[in-house]
mmCIF file with all atom_site columns, C-alpha atoms in Angstrom:
data_model
loop_
_atom_site.group_PDB
_atom_site.id
_atom_site.type_symbol
_atom_site.label_atom_id
_atom_site.label_alt_id
_atom_site.label_comp_id
_atom_site.label_asym_id
_atom_site.label_entity_id
_atom_site.label_seq_id
_atom_site.pdbx_PDB_ins_code
_atom_site.Cartn_x
_atom_site.Cartn_y
_atom_site.Cartn_z
_atom_site.occupancy
_atom_site.B_iso_or_equiv
_atom_site.pdbx_formal_charge
_atom_site.auth_seq_id
_atom_site.auth_comp_id
_atom_site.auth_asym_id
_atom_site.auth_atom_id
_atom_site.pdbx_PDB_model_num
ATOM 1   C CA . MET A 1 1   ? 0.195   -8.480  -13.302 1.00 0.00 ? 588 MET A CA 1
ATOM 2   C CA . GLY A 1 2   ? -0.531  -4.775  -12.784 1.00 0.00 ? 589 GLY A CA 1
ATOM 3   C CA . TYR A 1 3   ? -3.732  -2.910  -12.118 1.00 0.00 ? 590 TYR A CA 1
ATOM 4   C CA . TYR A 1 4   ? -4.455  0.837   -12.016 1.00 0.00 ? 591 TYR A CA 1
ATOM 5   C CA . PHE A 1 5   ? -6.647  1.747   -9.053  1.00 0.00 ? 592 PHE A CA 1
ATOM 6   C CA . ARG A 1 6   ? -8.890  4.774   -8.640  1.00 0.00 ? 593 ARG A CA 1
ATOM 7   C CA . LEU A 1 7   ? -9.883  7.326   -6.013  1.00 0.00 ? 594 LEU A CA 1
ATOM 8   C CA . GLY A 1 8   ? -12.738 6.072   -3.844  1.00 0.00 ? 595 GLY A CA 1
ATOM 9   C CA . ALA A 1 9   ? -15.983 7.845   -3.007  1.00 0.00 ? 596 ALA A CA 1
ATOM 10  C CA . GLN A 1 10  ? -14.984 9.246   0.390   1.00 0.00 ? 597 GLN A CA 1
ATOM 11  C CA . ILE A 1 11  ? -12.390 11.787  1.507   1.00 0.00 ? 598 ILE A CA 1
ATOM 12  C CA . LEU A 1 12  ? -11.453 12.657  5.077   1.00 0.00 ? 599 LEU A CA 1
ATOM 13  C CA . TYR A 1 13  ? -10.059 16.172  5.398   1.00 0.00 ? 600 TYR A CA 1
ATOM 14  C CA . ARG A 1 14  ? -9.253  18.604  8.212   1.00 0.00 ? 601 ARG A CA 1
ATOM 15  C CA . ASP A 1 15  ? -11.246 21.775  8.637   1.00 0.00 ? 602 ASP A CA 1
ATOM 16  C CA . ARG A 1 16  ? -10.420 23.962  11.637  1.00 0.00 ? 603 ARG A CA 1
ATOM 17  C CA . ASN A 1 17  ? -8.625  21.090  13.440  1.00 0.00 ? 604 ASN A CA 1
ATOM 18  C CA . GLU A 1 18  ? -11.535 18.701  12.953  1.00 0.00 ? 605 GLU A CA 1
ATOM 19  C CA . TRP A 1 19  ? -11.769 15.739  10.581  1.00 0.00 ? 606 TRP A CA 1
ATOM 20  C CA . ARG A 1 20  ? -14.688 16.018  8.145   1.00 0.00 ? 607 ARG A CA 1
ATOM 21  C CA . VAL A 1 21  ? -16.053 13.625  5.510   1.00 0.00 ? 608 VAL A CA 1
ATOM 22  C CA . PHE A 1 22  ? -16.578 14.572  1.875   1.00 0.00 ? 609 PHE A CA 1
ATOM 23  C CA . LEU A 1 23  ? -18.661 12.138  -0.196  1.00 0.00 ? 610 LEU A CA 1
ATOM 24  C CA . PHE A 1 24  ? -18.503 12.225  -3.959  1.00 0.00 ? 611 PHE A CA 1
ATOM 25  C CA . SER A 1 25  ? -21.807 12.084  -5.843  1.00 0.00 ? 612 SER A CA 1
ATOM 26  C CA . GLU A 1 26  ? -23.154 12.969  -9.288  1.00 0.00 ? 613 GLU A CA 1
ATOM 27  C CA . ARG A 1 27  ? -23.471 16.586  -8.130  1.00 0.00 ? 614 ARG A CA 1
ATOM 28  C CA . ARG A 1 28  ? -20.169 16.597  -6.265  1.00 0.00 ? 615 ARG A CA 1
ATOM 29  C CA . SER A 1 29  ? -17.755 14.909  -8.666  1.00 0.00 ? 616 SER A CA 1
ATOM 30  C CA . HIS A 1 30  ? -14.603 16.795  -7.668  1.00 0.00 ? 617 HIS A CA 1
ATOM 31  C CA . PHE A 1 31  ? -12.786 17.973  -4.542  1.00 0.00 ? 618 PHE A CA 1
ATOM 32  C CA . GLU A 1 32  ? -10.621 21.080  -4.208  1.00 0.00 ? 619 GLU A CA 1
ATOM 33  C CA . LEU A 1 33  ? -7.379  20.109  -2.523  1.00 0.00 ? 620 LEU A CA 1
ATOM 34  C CA . LYS A 1 34  ? -5.918  23.311  -1.100  1.00 0.00 ? 621 LYS A CA 1
ATOM 35  C CA . ALA A 1 35  ? -2.233  24.236  -1.111  1.00 0.00 ? 622 ALA A CA 1
ATOM 36  C CA . ASP A 1 36  ? -0.238  22.111  1.372   1.00 0.00 ? 623 ASP A CA 1
ATOM 37  C CA . GLN A 1 37  ? -3.417  20.213  2.386   1.00 0.00 ? 624 GLN A CA 1
ATOM 38  C CA . PHE A 1 38  ? -3.394  16.527  3.367   1.00 0.00 ? 625 PHE A CA 1
ATOM 39  C CA . ILE A 1 39  ? -6.417  14.241  2.917   1.00 0.00 ? 626 ILE A CA 1
ATOM 40  C CA . ARG A 1 40  ? -7.076  10.600  3.799   1.00 0.00 ? 627 ARG A CA 1
ATOM 41  C CA . ILE A 1 41  ? -8.540  8.450   1.052   1.00 0.00 ? 628 ILE A CA 1
ATOM 42  C CA . SER A 1 42  ? -9.166  4.877   -0.013  1.00 0.00 ? 629 SER A CA 1
ATOM 43  C CA . SER A 1 43  ? -9.217  3.099   -3.338  1.00 0.00 ? 630 SER A CA 1
ATOM 44  C CA . ALA A 1 44  ? -12.487 2.656   -5.220  1.00 0.00 ? 631 ALA A CA 1
ATOM 45  C CA . GLU A 1 45  ? -11.579 -0.988  -5.681  1.00 0.00 ? 632 GLU A CA 1
ATOM 46  C CA . GLN A 1 46  ? -11.622 -3.648  -2.992  1.00 0.00 ? 633 GLN A CA 1
ATOM 47  C CA . PHE A 1 47  ? -8.770  -6.144  -3.118  1.00 0.00 ? 634 PHE A CA 1
ATOM 48  C CA . VAL A 1 48  ? -8.835  -9.686  -1.749  1.00 0.00 ? 635 VAL A CA 1
ATOM 49  C CA . LEU A 1 49  ? -5.496  -11.523 -1.623  1.00 0.00 ? 636 LEU A CA 1
ATOM 50  C CA . GLY A 1 50  ? -4.964  -15.175 -0.821  1.00 0.00 ? 637 GLY A CA 1
ATOM 51  C CA . ASN A 1 51  ? -2.144  -16.736 1.133   1.00 0.00 ? 638 ASN A CA 1
ATOM 52  C CA . SER A 1 52  ? 0.222   -16.921 -1.847  1.00 0.00 ? 639 SER A CA 1
ATOM 53  C CA . THR A 1 53  ? -0.219  -13.430 -3.320  1.00 0.00 ? 640 THR A CA 1
ATOM 54  C CA . MET A 1 54  ? 1.298   -10.119 -2.280  1.00 0.00 ? 641 MET A CA 1
ATOM 55  C CA . GLY A 1 55  ? 1.143   -6.691  -3.877  1.00 0.00 ? 642 GLY A CA 1
ATOM 56  C CA . ILE A 1 56  ? 3.361   -3.651  -4.241  1.00 0.00 ? 643 ILE A CA 1
ATOM 57  C CA . PHE A 1 57  ? 1.852   -0.312  -5.193  1.00 0.00 ? 644 PHE A CA 1
ATOM 58  C CA . GLY A 1 58  ? 2.739   3.283   -5.911  1.00 0.00 ? 645 GLY A CA 1
ATOM 59  C CA . GLN A 1 59  ? 1.296   6.488   -7.213  1.00 0.00 ? 646 GLN A CA 1
ATOM 60  C CA . SER A 1 60  ? 0.457   7.325   -10.801 1.00 0.00 ? 647 SER A CA 1
ATOM 61  C CA . SER A 1 61  ? 2.759   9.631   -12.767 1.00 0.00 ? 648 SER A CA 1
ATOM 62  C CA . GLU A 1 62  ? -0.155  12.029  -13.244 1.00 0.00 ? 649 GLU A CA 1
ATOM 63  C CA . LEU A 1 63  ? -0.266  12.774  -9.511  1.00 0.00 ? 650 LEU A CA 1
ATOM 64  C CA . THR A 1 64  ? 3.431   13.611  -9.516  1.00 0.00 ? 651 THR A CA 1
ATOM 65  C CA . GLU A 1 65  ? 3.068   15.858  -12.556 1.00 0.00 ? 652 GLU A CA 1
ATOM 66  C CA . ARG A 1 66  ? 0.301   17.764  -10.767 1.00 0.00 ? 653 ARG A CA 1
ATOM 67  C CA . GLY A 1 67  ? 2.336   18.208  -7.570  1.00 0.00 ? 654 GLY A CA 1
ATOM 68  C CA . LEU A 1 68  ? 0.509   15.616  -5.503  1.00 0.00 ? 655 LEU A CA 1
ATOM 69  C CA . GLN A 1 69  ? 2.066   12.907  -3.355  1.00 0.00 ? 656 GLN A CA 1
ATOM 70  C CA . LEU A 1 70  ? 0.384   9.622   -2.520  1.00 0.00 ? 657 LEU A CA 1
ATOM 71  C CA . ILE A 1 71  ? 1.372   8.622   1.025   1.00 0.00 ? 658 ILE A CA 1
ATOM 72  C CA . HIS A 1 72  ? 1.095   4.917   1.824   1.00 0.00 ? 659 HIS A CA 1
ATOM 73  C CA . SER A 1 73  ? 2.796   1.718   2.826   1.00 0.00 ? 660 SER A CA 1
ATOM 74  C CA . PRO A 1 74  ? 4.096   0.174   -0.407  1.00 0.00 ? 661 PRO A CA 1
ATOM 75  C CA . TYR A 1 75  ? 3.110   -3.430  0.364   1.00 0.00 ? 662 TYR A CA 1
ATOM 76  C CA . ILE A 1 76  ? -0.113  -5.403  0.437   1.00 0.00 ? 663 ILE A CA 1
ATOM 77  C CA . ASP A 1 77  ? 0.331   -8.534  2.538   1.00 0.00 ? 664 ASP A CA 1
ATOM 78  C CA . PRO A 1 78  ? -1.075  -11.981 1.856   1.00 0.00 ? 665 PRO A CA 1
ATOM 79  C CA . TYR A 1 79  ? -4.632  -12.410 3.232   1.00 0.00 ? 666 TYR A CA 1
ATOM 80  C CA . PHE A 1 80  ? -5.357  -8.676  2.853   1.00 0.00 ? 667 PHE A CA 1
ATOM 81  C CA . SER A 1 81  ? -9.004  -7.909  2.149   1.00 0.00 ? 668 SER A CA 1
ATOM 82  C CA . GLY A 1 82  ? -10.386 -4.406  1.709   1.00 0.00 ? 669 GLY A CA 1
ATOM 83  C CA . HIS A 1 83  ? -9.870  -1.011  0.146   1.00 0.00 ? 670 HIS A CA 1
ATOM 84  C CA . LEU A 1 84  ? -6.323  0.408   0.086   1.00 0.00 ? 671 LEU A CA 1
ATOM 85  C CA . LYS A 1 85  ? -5.992  3.239   2.614   1.00 0.00 ? 672 LYS A CA 1
ATOM 86  C CA . MET A 1 86  ? -3.732  6.150   1.754   1.00 0.00 ? 673 MET A CA 1
ATOM 87  C CA . GLY A 1 87  ? -3.227  9.873   1.984   1.00 0.00 ? 674 GLY A CA 1
ATOM 88  C CA . ILE A 1 88  ? -2.727  12.537  -0.654  1.00 0.00 ? 675 ILE A CA 1
ATOM 89  C CA . LYS A 1 89  ? -0.654  15.645  0.025   1.00 0.00 ? 676 LYS A CA 1
ATOM 90  C CA . ASN A 1 90  ? -0.774  18.754  -2.145  1.00 0.00 ? 677 ASN A CA 1
ATOM 91  C CA . LEU A 1 91  ? 2.870   19.854  -2.412  1.00 0.00 ? 678 LEU A CA 1
ATOM 92  C CA . THR A 1 92  ? 2.068   22.992  -4.412  1.00 0.00 ? 679 THR A CA 1
ATOM 93  C CA . GLU A 1 93  ? 1.052   26.505  -3.449  1.00 0.00 ? 680 GLU A CA 1
ATOM 94  C CA . SER A 1 94  ? -2.146  26.236  -5.527  1.00 0.00 ? 681 SER A CA 1
ATOM 95  C CA . THR A 1 95  ? -5.498  24.525  -5.169  1.00 0.00 ? 682 THR A CA 1
ATOM 96  C CA . ILE A 1 96  ? -5.684  21.318  -7.224  1.00 0.00 ? 683 ILE A CA 1
ATOM 97  C CA . ILE A 1 97  ? -8.910  19.627  -8.321  1.00 0.00 ? 684 ILE A CA 1
ATOM 98  C CA . ILE A 1 98  ? -9.121  15.867  -7.873  1.00 0.00 ? 685 ILE A CA 1
ATOM 99  C CA . GLU A 1 99  ? -11.980 13.899  -9.345  1.00 0.00 ? 686 GLU A CA 1
ATOM 100 C CA . TRP A 1 100 ? -13.990 10.933  -8.228  1.00 0.00 ? 687 TRP A CA 1
ATOM 101 C CA . ALA A 1 101 ? -12.660 7.662   -9.705  1.00 0.00 ? 688 ALA A CA 1
ATOM 102 C CA . GLN A 1 102 ? -9.547  9.232   -11.239 1.00 0.00 ? 689 GLN A CA 1
ATOM 103 C CA . ILE A 1 103 ? -6.549  6.925   -11.468 1.00 0.00 ? 690 ILE A CA 1
ATOM 104 C CA . ILE A 1 104 ? -4.291  7.533   -8.507  1.00 0.00 ? 691 ILE A CA 1
ATOM 105 C CA . GLY A 1 105 ? -1.949  4.526   -8.506  1.00 0.00 ? 692 GLY A CA 1
ATOM 106 C CA . LYS A 1 106 ? -0.925  1.149   -9.787  1.00 0.00 ? 693 LYS A CA 1
ATOM 107 C CA . VAL A 1 107 ? -0.595  -2.129  -7.940  1.00 0.00 ? 694 VAL A CA 1
ATOM 108 C CA . SER A 1 108 ? 1.402   -5.142  -9.095  1.00 0.00 ? 695 SER A CA 1
ATOM 109 C CA . PHE A 1 109 ? 0.645   -8.601  -7.754  1.00 0.00 ? 696 PHE A CA 1
ATOM 110 C CA . PHE A 1 110 ? 3.173   -11.369 -7.207  1.00 0.00 ? 697 PHE A CA 1
ATOM 111 C CA . ASP A 1 111 ? 2.802   -15.108 -6.710  1.00 0.00 ? 698 ASP A CA 1
ATOM 112 C CA . ILE A 1 112 ? 4.827   -16.011 -3.641  1.00 0.00 ? 699 ILE A CA 1
ATOM 113 C CA . SER A 1 113 ? 3.686   -19.625 -3.367  1.00 0.00 ? 700 SER A CA 1
ATOM 114 C CA . ASP A 1 114 ? 7.283   -20.849 -3.701  1.00 0.00 ? 701 ASP A CA 1
ATOM 115 C CA . THR A 1 115 ? 8.372   -18.922 -0.570  1.00 0.00 ? 702 THR A CA 1
ATOM 116 C CA . TYR A 1 116 ? 5.661   -19.979 1.885   1.00 0.00 ? 703 TYR A CA 1
ATOM 117 C CA . PRO A 1 117 ? 5.432   -21.607 4.335   1.00 0.00 ? 704 PRO A CA 1
ATOM 118 C CA . VAL A 1 118 ? 8.841   -21.025 5.829   1.00 0.00 ? 705 VAL A CA 1
ATOM 119 C CA . GLU A 1 119 ? 9.942   -23.763 8.209   1.00 0.00 ? 706 GLU A CA 1
ATOM 120 C CA . LYS A 1 120 ? 11.427  -22.741 11.519  1.00 0.00 ? 707 LYS A CA 1
ATOM 121 C CA . PRO A 1 121 ? 15.028  -23.994 11.685  1.00 0.00 ? 708 PRO A CA 1
ATOM 122 C CA . GLU A 1 122 ? 16.369  -26.058 14.576  1.00 0.00 ? 709 GLU A CA 1
ATOM 123 C CA . SER A 1 123 ? 18.254  -23.919 17.098  1.00 0.00 ? 710 SER A CA 1
ATOM 124 C CA . ASN A 1 124 ? 21.344  -26.172 16.982  1.00 0.00 ? 711 ASN A CA 1
ATOM 125 C CA . SER A 1 125 ? 21.604  -26.322 13.181  1.00 0.00 ? 712 SER A CA 1
ATOM 126 C CA . ILE A 1 126 ? 23.782  -24.123 10.980  1.00 0.00 ? 713 ILE A CA 1
ATOM 127 C CA . ILE A 1 127 ? 20.568  -22.665 9.547   1.00 0.00 ? 714 ILE A CA 1
ATOM 128 C CA . GLY A 1 128 ? 19.464  -21.697 13.066  1.00 0.00 ? 715 GLY A CA 1
ATOM 129 C CA . LYS A 1 129 ? 22.745  -19.856 13.574  1.00 0.00 ? 716 LYS A CA 1
ATOM 130 C CA . LYS A 1 130 ? 22.658  -17.946 10.294  1.00 0.00 ? 717 LYS A CA 1
ATOM 131 C CA . PHE A 1 131 ? 18.948  -17.682 9.580   1.00 0.00 ? 718 PHE A CA 1
ATOM 132 C CA . ARG A 1 132 ? 17.172  -14.408 10.450  1.00 0.00 ? 719 ARG A CA 1
ATOM 133 C CA . THR A 1 133 ? 13.622  -13.261 9.876   1.00 0.00 ? 720 THR A CA 1
ATOM 134 C CA . LEU A 1 134 ? 11.786  -9.961  9.877   1.00 0.00 ? 721 LEU A CA 1
ATOM 135 C CA . GLY A 1 135 ? 10.482  -9.943  13.428  1.00 0.00 ? 722 GLY A CA 1
ATOM 136 C CA . THR A 1 136 ? 9.862   -13.224 15.243  1.00 0.00 ? 723 THR A CA 1
ATOM 137 C CA . TYR A 1 137 ? 9.888   -16.780 13.931  1.00 0.00 ? 724 TYR A CA 1
ATOM 138 C CA . GLU A 1 138 ? 6.310   -17.078 12.777  1.00 0.00 ? 725 GLU A CA 1
ATOM 139 C CA . GLU A 1 139 ? 5.051   -19.831 10.516  1.00 0.00 ? 726 GLU A CA 1
ATOM 140 C CA . ASN A 1 140 ? 4.750   -17.531 7.484   1.00 0.00 ? 727 ASN A CA 1
ATOM 141 C CA . THR A 1 141 ? 7.548   -15.026 8.084   1.00 0.00 ? 728 THR A CA 1
ATOM 142 C CA . PRO A 1 142 ? 9.794   -14.847 5.008   1.00 0.00 ? 729 PRO A CA 1
ATOM 143 C CA . PRO A 1 143 ? 13.544  -15.342 5.536   1.00 0.00 ? 730 PRO A CA 1
ATOM 144 C CA . LEU A 1 144 ? 16.126  -12.665 4.836   1.00 0.00 ? 731 LEU A CA 1
ATOM 145 C CA . PHE A 1 145 ? 18.643  -15.390 3.995   1.00 0.00 ? 732 PHE A CA 1
ATOM 146 C CA . HIS A 1 146 ? 18.377  -18.616 2.081   1.00 0.00 ? 733 HIS A CA 1
ATOM 147 C CA . TYR A 1 147 ? 20.517  -21.588 3.055   1.00 0.00 ? 734 TYR A CA 1
ATOM 148 C CA . SER A 1 148 ? 21.576  -23.963 0.302   1.00 0.00 ? 735 SER A CA 1
ATOM 149 C CA . GLN A 1 149 ? 22.322  -27.564 1.356   1.00 0.00 ? 736 GLN A CA 1
ATOM 150 C CA . ASP A 1 150 ? 24.409  -27.939 -1.825  1.00 0.00 ? 737 ASP A CA 1
ATOM 151 C CA . ASP A 1 151 ? 27.277  -25.568 -1.110  1.00 0.00 ? 738 ASP A CA 1
ATOM 152 C CA . GLY A 1 152 ? 26.818  -24.541 2.554   1.00 0.00 ? 739 GLY A CA 1
ATOM 153 C CA . VAL A 1 153 ? 26.788  -20.826 1.695   1.00 0.00 ? 740 VAL A CA 1
ATOM 154 C CA . VAL A 1 154 ? 24.241  -18.318 3.017   1.00 0.00 ? 741 VAL A CA 1
ATOM 155 C CA . TYR A 1 155 ? 23.059  -15.920 0.306   1.00 0.00 ? 742 TYR A CA 1
ATOM 156 C CA . GLU A 1 156 ? 21.481  -12.532 0.842   1.00 0.00 ? 743 GLU A CA 1
#
């Protein structure tokens, strides 16, 4: 399932080496993003994910066409709750107008209930010798490899 998300009501921008806040309103419905300027933003929407849902998101094609880059981590982890935090960089040599609530990206959600929880393998088992995780062995850390009892082969 995919969902287009929009620019939130607040922008953090630098002015003379100091972070300032710009708040959109009925009178202030757009922001002038100067050439090569970077701003910090959040989504208008708030997302609440359970333990069996994760998300992957990216920028809208319209931003790319206008010379803007959405800077973010591409993943939304299970249990996330809040607005997505990102940055926008103007890659052009011109000022670009961005508007309150304009579509800036799309998020896709995935059901990962069949991958959690991951059981920690015994240290003396073949799984323990070939099984790796991202980081430490935590209860809900997904495996990089899957061991099949049927054929004894480790698949990537």
